[in-house]
């Protein structure tokens, strides 16, 4: 039984990976900023609704959290769930045996 | 046909005039009584004969939900051009202006987004 279907689904899409890249570049973005970056920097013509749905998938997987600040809503990246990947398939070369 | 005036919907004209002149640096062009409100426009100090910005009351019942829906998603209502977005962001932050998007290099353009305190987000832009 796969423990992380939401996680693998979330990172299995190129647009969602670019959203994570852009949130890594600067954490805490409005929907407008994310859409602007995808359009202007990556030439992605996705609609605002489509980006909202991508963000919902990322949020479902725990990779994005939203924070309301007054009248504004910001999206934050959380790479914590990715730890389960390297725990499941450890990367030995990063910690070589003495 | 040409564009002589564009408008921004503000929740309080006096507050808007103060913000748009004292913080943003526009200058008042026209201020005439107009029914319950004022016909109140500002222009760029760099281009006083250019396009006027009408600070228009947002009293229509549809305006509130429209404005708050844009703000929630971080969408600017309109955009102003500056020479250097990074410098302008620093200047405005020094005056207490709140930004929802810091200066961001988007390739052909650098943009930032701030709160005009009158219910709108405004984008700053400089083409490269």
CSV table of C-alpha atoms in Angstrom, one decimal:
chain,number,residue,atom,x,y,z
A,1,UNK,CA,0.0,0.0,0.0
A,2,UNK,CA,1.5,3.3,-1.1
A,3,UNK,CA,1.5,5.7,1.9
A,4,UNK,CA,1.9,8.9,-0.1
A,5,UNK,CA,-0.4,8.9,-3.2
A,6,UNK,CA,-1.1,12.6,-2.8
A,7,UNK,CA,2.6,13.5,-2.7
A,8,UNK,CA,3.5,11.6,-5.8
A,9,UNK,CA,0.5,12.8,-7.7
A,10,UNK,CA,1.4,16.4,-6.7
A,11,UNK,CA,5.0,16.3,-7.9
A,12,UNK,CA,4.1,14.3,-11.0
A,13,UNK,CA,3.0,17.4,-12.9
A,14,UNK,CA,5.4,19.8,-14.6
A,15,UNK,CA,3.4,22.9,-13.8
A,16,UNK,CA,3.1,22.0,-10.1
A,17,UNK,CA,6.9,21.4,-10.0
A,18,UNK,CA,7.4,24.9,-11.5
A,19,UNK,CA,5.1,26.4,-8.9
A,20,UNK,CA,7.3,24.8,-6.2
A,21,UNK,CA,10.4,26.2,-8.0
A,22,UNK,CA,8.9,29.7,-7.9
A,23,UNK,CA,7.9,29.4,-4.2
A,24,UNK,CA,11.4,28.3,-3.5
A,25,UNK,CA,12.7,31.4,-5.3
A,26,UNK,CA,10.5,33.5,-2.9
A,27,UNK,CA,8.2,32.0,-0.3
A,28,UNK,CA,4.9,33.6,0.5
A,29,UNK,CA,3.2,34.6,-2.8
A,30,UNK,CA,-0.3,35.7,-3.8
A,31,UNK,CA,-2.2,33.7,-6.4
A,32,UNK,CA,-1.6,36.7,-8.7
A,33,UNK,CA,2.2,36.6,-8.3
A,34,UNK,CA,2.3,32.8,-8.9
A,35,UNK,CA,0.2,33.3,-12.1
A,36,UNK,CA,2.4,36.2,-13.2
A,37,UNK,CA,5.6,34.1,-12.7
A,38,UNK,CA,4.2,31.1,-14.7
A,39,UNK,CA,3.0,33.3,-17.5
A,40,UNK,CA,5.9,35.7,-17.8
A,41,UNK,CA,8.9,33.6,-16.8
A,42,UNK,CA,7.7,30.2,-18.1
A,43,UNK,CA,5.3,31.0,-20.9
A,44,UNK,CA,2.6,28.9,-19.3
A,45,UNK,CA,-0.8,30.0,-20.5
A,46,UNK,CA,-2.8,28.2,-17.7
A,47,UNK,CA,-5.9,30.0,-16.5
A,48,UNK,CA,-6.1,31.4,-13.0
A,49,UNK,CA,-8.6,28.7,-12.1
A,50,UNK,CA,-6.2,26.0,-13.4
A,51,UNK,CA,-3.4,27.4,-11.2
A,52,UNK,CA,-5.8,27.5,-8.2
A,53,UNK,CA,-6.5,23.8,-8.8
A,54,UNK,CA,-2.8,23.0,-9.0
A,55,UNK,CA,-2.3,24.8,-5.7
A,56,UNK,CA,-5.2,22.8,-4.1
A,57,UNK,CA,-3.4,19.6,-5.1
A,58,UNK,CA,-0.1,20.8,-3.7
A,59,UNK,CA,-1.9,21.8,-0.5
A,60,UNK,CA,-3.6,18.4,-0.3
A,61,UNK,CA,-0.1,16.8,-0.3
A,62,UNK,CA,1.1,19.2,2.4
A,63,UNK,CA,3.6,20.8,0.0
A,64,UNK,CA,1.9,24.2,0.1
A,65,UNK,CA,0.2,26.0,3.0
A,66,UNK,CA,-1.9,29.1,2.7
A,67,UNK,CA,-1.8,32.0,5.2
A,68,UNK,CA,-4.4,34.7,5.5
A,69,UNK,CA,-3.0,38.1,6.5
A,70,UNK,CA,-5.7,40.7,6.8
A,71,UNK,CA,-7.4,40.8,3.4
A,72,UNK,CA,-4.6,39.0,1.6
A,73,UNK,CA,-3.9,35.3,1.1
A,74,UNK,CA,-0.3,34.0,0.7
A,75,UNK,CA,1.0,30.6,-0.4
A,76,UNK,CA,4.0,29.1,1.4
A,77,UNK,CA,6.1,26.1,0.4
A,78,UNK,CA,6.6,23.2,2.8
A,79,UNK,CA,9.1,20.7,1.6
A,80,UNK,CA,8.7,18.5,4.7
A,81,UNK,CA,6.6,15.8,3.0
A,82,UNK,CA,9.5,15.2,0.6
A,83,UNK,CA,11.5,13.8,3.5
A,84,UNK,CA,9.4,10.6,3.3
A,85,UNK,CA,10.9,10.0,-0.2
A,86,UNK,CA,14.5,9.9,1.0
A,87,UNK,CA,13.5,8.0,4.1
A,88,UNK,CA,11.9,5.4,1.9
A,89,UNK,CA,14.8,5.3,-0.5
A,90,UNK,CA,17.8,6.6,1.4
A,91,UNK,CA,20.5,8.5,-0.5
A,92,UNK,CA,23.7,6.7,0.7
A,93,UNK,CA,26.2,8.9,-1.1
A,94,UNK,CA,25.3,12.0,1.0
A,95,UNK,CA,26.4,10.2,4.1
A,96,UNK,CA,29.2,7.8,3.1
A,97,UNK,CA,30.2,5.1,5.6
A,98,UNK,CA,33.6,5.9,7.3
B,1,UNK,CA,-10.5,59.3,-29.5
B,2,UNK,CA,-7.9,59.3,-26.7
B,3,UNK,CA,-7.7,58.3,-23.1
B,4,UNK,CA,-7.7,61.4,-20.9
B,5,UNK,CA,-8.9,60.0,-17.6
B,6,UNK,CA,-8.8,56.6,-15.9
B,7,UNK,CA,-10.2,55.8,-12.6
B,8,UNK,CA,-9.6,53.9,-9.4
B,9,UNK,CA,-12.5,53.1,-7.0
B,10,UNK,CA,-11.7,54.4,-3.5
B,11,UNK,CA,-13.5,53.9,-0.2
B,12,UNK,CA,-12.8,57.5,1.0
B,13,UNK,CA,-11.8,60.3,-1.3
B,14,UNK,CA,-10.0,62.4,1.3
B,15,UNK,CA,-7.9,59.5,2.5
B,16,UNK,CA,-7.2,58.5,-1.2
B,17,UNK,CA,-6.1,62.1,-2.0
B,18,UNK,CA,-3.7,62.0,0.9
B,19,UNK,CA,-2.3,58.6,-0.1
B,20,UNK,CA,-2.0,59.3,-3.8
B,21,UNK,CA,-0.3,62.7,-3.3
B,22,UNK,CA,1.7,62.3,-0.1
B,23,UNK,CA,2.9,58.7,-0.5
B,24,UNK,CA,2.8,58.1,-4.3
B,25,UNK,CA,3.8,61.7,-5.2
B,26,UNK,CA,1.0,62.5,-7.6
B,27,UNK,CA,-0.3,66.1,-7.7
B,28,UNK,CA,-4.0,67.2,-7.4
B,29,UNK,CA,-5.4,68.4,-10.7
B,30,UNK,CA,-9.1,68.9,-10.3
B,31,UNK,CA,-11.2,69.0,-7.2
B,32,UNK,CA,-14.9,70.0,-7.8
B,33,UNK,CA,-18.1,69.2,-5.9
B,34,UNK,CA,-20.1,66.5,-7.7
B,35,UNK,CA,-23.3,65.7,-5.9
B,36,UNK,CA,-22.5,63.9,-2.7
B,37,UNK,CA,-18.9,63.4,-3.8
B,38,UNK,CA,-16.0,65.3,-5.5
B,39,UNK,CA,-14.7,65.2,-9.0
B,40,UNK,CA,-11.2,64.6,-7.8
B,41,UNK,CA,-8.3,63.8,-10.1
B,42,UNK,CA,-4.6,63.6,-9.7
B,43,UNK,CA,-1.8,63.5,-12.3
B,44,UNK,CA,1.8,62.5,-12.4
B,45,UNK,CA,4.2,65.2,-11.3
B,46,UNK,CA,6.4,64.1,-14.2
B,47,UNK,CA,3.6,64.6,-16.7
B,48,UNK,CA,1.0,67.1,-15.3
B,49,UNK,CA,-0.7,67.4,-18.7
B,50,UNK,CA,-1.0,63.7,-19.1
B,51,UNK,CA,-3.7,61.2,-18.2
B,52,UNK,CA,-5.6,62.0,-15.1
B,53,UNK,CA,-6.5,59.5,-12.4
B,54,UNK,CA,-10.0,59.9,-11.1
B,55,UNK,CA,-10.3,59.0,-7.4
B,56,UNK,CA,-13.9,57.7,-7.8
B,57,UNK,CA,-16.1,56.7,-4.8
B,58,UNK,CA,-16.8,53.0,-4.6
B,59,UNK,CA,-20.3,53.4,-3.3
B,60,UNK,CA,-22.0,51.0,-5.7
B,61,UNK,CA,-23.0,47.8,-3.9
B,62,UNK,CA,-21.1,45.7,-6.4
B,63,UNK,CA,-17.9,47.5,-5.9
B,64,UNK,CA,-17.1,46.1,-2.4
B,65,UNK,CA,-17.4,42.4,-3.3
B,66,UNK,CA,-15.5,43.0,-6.6
B,67,UNK,CA,-12.6,44.8,-4.9
B,68,UNK,CA,-12.3,42.4,-2.0
B,69,UNK,CA,-12.3,39.4,-4.4
B,70,UNK,CA,-9.4,40.9,-6.4
B,71,UNK,CA,-7.5,41.8,-3.2
B,72,UNK,CA,-7.9,38.3,-1.8
B,73,UNK,CA,-6.1,36.8,-4.8
B,74,UNK,CA,-3.5,39.6,-4.9
B,75,UNK,CA,-4.8,41.0,-8.2
B,76,UNK,CA,-3.9,44.6,-8.9
B,77,UNK,CA,-6.7,46.9,-10.1
B,78,UNK,CA,-4.4,49.0,-12.2
B,79,UNK,CA,-0.7,49.6,-12.9
B,80,UNK,CA,1.7,52.6,-12.7
B,81,UNK,CA,5.0,52.9,-14.5
B,82,UNK,CA,8.2,53.7,-12.7
B,83,UNK,CA,11.8,53.9,-13.8
B,84,UNK,CA,13.2,51.6,-11.1
B,85,UNK,CA,10.8,49.3,-9.3
B,86,UNK,CA,13.4,48.2,-6.7
B,87,UNK,CA,14.1,51.8,-5.7
B,88,UNK,CA,10.4,52.7,-5.6
B,89,UNK,CA,9.6,49.8,-3.4
B,90,UNK,CA,12.2,50.8,-1.0
B,91,UNK,CA,11.0,54.4,-1.0
B,92,UNK,CA,7.4,53.5,-0.4
B,93,UNK,CA,8.2,50.9,2.2
B,94,UNK,CA,10.0,53.7,4.1
B,95,UNK,CA,6.7,55.6,4.0
B,96,UNK,CA,4.9,52.6,5.5
B,97,UNK,CA,3.3,51.3,2.3
B,98,UNK,CA,2.4,47.6,2.5
B,99,UNK,CA,3.4,45.3,-0.4
B,100,UNK,CA,1.8,42.0,-1.3
B,101,UNK,CA,4.5,41.4,-3.9
B,102,UNK,CA,8.0,42.6,-3.6
B,103,UNK,CA,10.0,43.7,-6.6
B,104,UNK,CA,10.0,40.7,-8.9
B,105,UNK,CA,12.0,40.1,-12.1
B,106,UNK,CA,9.6,38.5,-14.6
B,107,UNK,CA,11.9,38.6,-17.6
B,108,UNK,CA,10.8,41.5,-19.8
B,109,UNK,CA,9.4,43.5,-16.9
B,110,UNK,CA,10.0,44.1,-13.2
B,111,UNK,CA,6.8,44.4,-11.1
B,112,UNK,CA,5.7,44.8,-7.5
B,113,UNK,CA,2.2,45.1,-5.9
B,114,UNK,CA,1.2,47.4,-3.1
B,115,UNK,CA,-2.0,48.2,-1.0
B,116,UNK,CA,-3.3,51.7,-1.8
B,117,UNK,CA,-5.2,51.7,1.6
B,118,UNK,CA,-8.4,52.5,-0.2
B,119,UNK,CA,-9.4,49.0,-1.1
B,120,UNK,CA,-7.1,48.3,-4.1
B,121,UNK,CA,-3.9,46.7,-5.0
B,122,UNK,CA,-1.7,48.6,-7.4
B,123,UNK,CA,1.1,47.2,-9.6
B,124,UNK,CA,4.3,49.0,-10.2
B,125,UNK,CA,6.1,48.1,-13.4
B,126,UNK,CA,9.2,49.0,-15.3
B,127,UNK,CA,9.9,47.5,-18.7
B,128,UNK,CA,13.5,46.4,-19.3
